[in-house]
Amino acid sequence: MFALSFEAFGGPEVLQYVELPDPPVLPGHVLVDVKAAGVNFADIYRRRGSYRELGEPPYINGYEGAGIVSAVGAGVSGIRVGDRIGFVDVARANVSRLNVPADRAIPLPDDVDYKTAAAVLLQGLTAQYLCEDSAVIAPGDWVVVHSAAGGVGRHLVRFCRAKGARVIAMASSPEKRQIAQDLGADVVFGYEGDWVSAVRAMTEGGAHVVYDAVGSTLDKSIEATRPRGVIVTYGMSDAPPRPVDPLVLMQTSKALRGAELWDYLDSAAERARRSARLFAALSSGTLQVPPIETFALADGRRAHRRLEDRSFSGKVVLVPSM
């Protein structure tokens, strides 16, 4: 099999396309011929050595993708050779062949191809739990979505609008603000100037819910939220947030919630339930497939550079067989 690997932390130049022995199928797993793998900012953080431990080198990034089952391990039922599956939480996925725990295999509908699955599963499921589990959103509520043209942000805009919320989209450039507007945002702001005052004026006192994946903006997100509102922090694409004084929250009756997808994908039943609803949202048009740029697995350095320069408001996907 082939893999996108690295042995030292650093820039895209540390990535190497290498050939490794084919893995045998493990008990309780299915062996998957990977057809597409999503690239996310977490992969960049890990490559830089600034996110989570990866064990011992050589390192292999990735944990999201889709492919076809080529072998079924002992003790597995309900999955057959030839089945099409996706996955969102299987480590070392930037490979051409991968052992996937059977309980983490997500069946793909016939109308969802491999690239689409690799482009929407992780970010779509994240947006789904954020707007359904992390905060209660009622029709007419004001919701602020940071990085609204980005991977999770674009789906949050669509999900929140489908719930009847009024969405204020935050985006860093005119091009990204236009994308957010095209996705259905009611109001679009940039980060220049006093955007907190603009949000408070537009919402007559602050938003009901603010979704913040930027990190460095968290203190301003708290200011932009009305009393009894909710701030959901789920990322740090710019920088880690500064520590929050709990008295600030207490004095204004605001709630700050952390959010992590893996706490919600805690069983095979939950993966099946949530992914089925995600695919239904895609089929109905509630969600839109983002623009997808495809790179060969062997061209992983260029794929990382494309995501890292932040000029592309879509999904970067690696394809082993290109």
mmCIF file with all atom_site columns, N, CA, C and O in Angstrom, residues 222 242-250:
data_model
loop_
_atom_site.group_PDB
_atom_site.id
_atom_site.type_symbol
_atom_site.label_atom_id
_atom_site.label_alt_id
_atom_site.label_comp_id
_atom_site.label_asym_id
_atom_site.label_entity_id
_atom_site.label_seq_id
_atom_site.pdbx_PDB_ins_code
_atom_site.Cartn_x
_atom_site.Cartn_y
_atom_site.Cartn_z
_atom_site.occupancy
_atom_site.B_iso_or_equiv
_atom_site.pdbx_formal_charge
_atom_site.auth_seq_id
_atom_site.auth_comp_id
_atom_site.auth_asym_id
_atom_site.auth_atom_id
_atom_site.pdbx_PDB_model_num
ATOM 1  N N  . ILE A 1 222 ? -17.913 36.645 23.223 1.00 0.00 ? 222 ILE A N  1
ATOM 2  C CA . ILE A 1 222 ? -18.660 36.753 24.480 1.00 0.00 ? 222 ILE A CA 1
ATOM 3  C C  . ILE A 1 222 ? -19.330 38.116 24.575 1.00 0.00 ? 222 ILE A C  1
ATOM 4  O O  . ILE A 1 222 ? -20.499 38.235 24.966 1.00 0.00 ? 222 ILE A O  1
ATOM 5  N N  . ARG A 1 242 ? -7.760  33.312 24.650 1.00 0.00 ? 242 ARG A N  1
ATOM 6  C CA . ARG A 1 242 ? -7.253  33.723 25.959 1.00 0.00 ? 242 ARG A CA 1
ATOM 7  C C  . ARG A 1 242 ? -8.132  33.143 27.058 1.00 0.00 ? 242 ARG A C  1
ATOM 8  O O  . ARG A 1 242 ? -9.324  32.868 26.827 1.00 0.00 ? 242 ARG A O  1
ATOM 9  N N  . PRO A 1 243 ? -7.587  32.953 28.249 1.00 0.00 ? 243 PRO A N  1
ATOM 10 C CA . PRO A 1 243 ? -8.412  32.435 29.352 1.00 0.00 ? 243 PRO A CA 1
ATOM 11 C C  . PRO A 1 243 ? -9.627  33.322 29.606 1.00 0.00 ? 243 PRO A C  1
ATOM 12 O O  . PRO A 1 243 ? -9.563  34.549 29.468 1.00 0.00 ? 243 PRO A O  1
ATOM 13 N N  . VAL A 1 244 ? -10.727 32.699 29.960 1.00 0.00 ? 244 VAL A N  1
ATOM 14 C CA . VAL A 1 244 ? -11.988 33.410 30.192 1.00 0.00 ? 244 VAL A CA 1
ATOM 15 C C  . VAL A 1 244 ? -12.244 33.516 31.692 1.00 0.00 ? 244 VAL A C  1
ATOM 16 O O  . VAL A 1 244 ? -12.154 32.519 32.420 1.00 0.00 ? 244 VAL A O  1
ATOM 17 N N  . ASP A 1 245 ? -12.557 34.721 32.150 1.00 0.00 ? 245 ASP A N  1
ATOM 18 C CA . ASP A 1 245 ? -12.902 34.946 33.549 1.00 0.00 ? 245 ASP A CA 1
ATOM 19 C C  . ASP A 1 245 ? -14.342 34.482 33.766 1.00 0.00 ? 245 ASP A C  1
ATOM 20 O O  . ASP A 1 245 ? -15.275 35.030 33.165 1.00 0.00 ? 245 ASP A O  1
ATOM 21 N N  . PRO A 1 246 ? -14.582 33.465 34.594 1.00 0.00 ? 246 PRO A N  1
ATOM 22 C CA . PRO A 1 246 ? -15.959 32.990 34.795 1.00 0.00 ? 246 PRO A CA 1
ATOM 23 C C  . PRO A 1 246 ? -16.887 34.058 35.357 1.00 0.00 ? 246 PRO A C  1
ATOM 24 O O  . PRO A 1 246 ? -18.104 33.979 35.172 1.00 0.00 ? 246 PRO A O  1
ATOM 25 N N  . LEU A 1 247 ? -16.326 35.074 36.038 1.00 0.00 ? 247 LEU A N  1
ATOM 26 C CA . LEU A 1 247 ? -17.172 36.145 36.555 1.00 0.00 ? 247 LEU A CA 1
ATOM 27 C C  . LEU A 1 247 ? -17.841 36.921 35.430 1.00 0.00 ? 247 LEU A C  1
ATOM 28 O O  . LEU A 1 247 ? -18.970 37.401 35.585 1.00 0.00 ? 247 LEU A O  1
ATOM 29 N N  . VAL A 1 248 ? -17.145 37.046 34.297 1.00 0.00 ? 248 VAL A N  1
ATOM 30 C CA . VAL A 1 248 ? -17.729 37.742 33.151 1.00 0.00 ? 248 VAL A CA 1
ATOM 31 C C  . VAL A 1 248 ? -18.988 37.016 32.681 1.00 0.00 ? 248 VAL A C  1
ATOM 32 O O  . VAL A 1 248 ? -20.006 37.634 32.347 1.00 0.00 ? 248 VAL A O  1
ATOM 33 N N  . LEU A 1 249 ? -18.916 35.695 32.682 1.00 0.00 ? 249 LEU A N  1
ATOM 34 C CA . LEU A 1 249 ? -20.080 34.911 32.282 1.00 0.00 ? 249 LEU A CA 1
ATOM 35 C C  . LEU A 1 249 ? -21.179 34.993 33.330 1.00 0.00 ? 249 LEU A C  1
ATOM 36 O O  . LEU A 1 249 ? -22.361 35.142 33.011 1.00 0.00 ? 249 LEU A O  1
ATOM 37 N N  . MET A 1 250 ? -20.786 34.890 34.588 1.00 0.00 ? 250 MET A N  1
ATOM 38 C CA . MET A 1 250 ? -21.762 34.900 35.673 1.00 0.00 ? 250 MET A CA 1
ATOM 39 C C  . MET A 1 250 ? -22.524 36.217 35.725 1.00 0.00 ? 250 MET A C  1
ATOM 40 O O  . MET A 1 250 ? -23.758 36.233 35.888 1.00 0.00 ? 250 MET A O  1
#
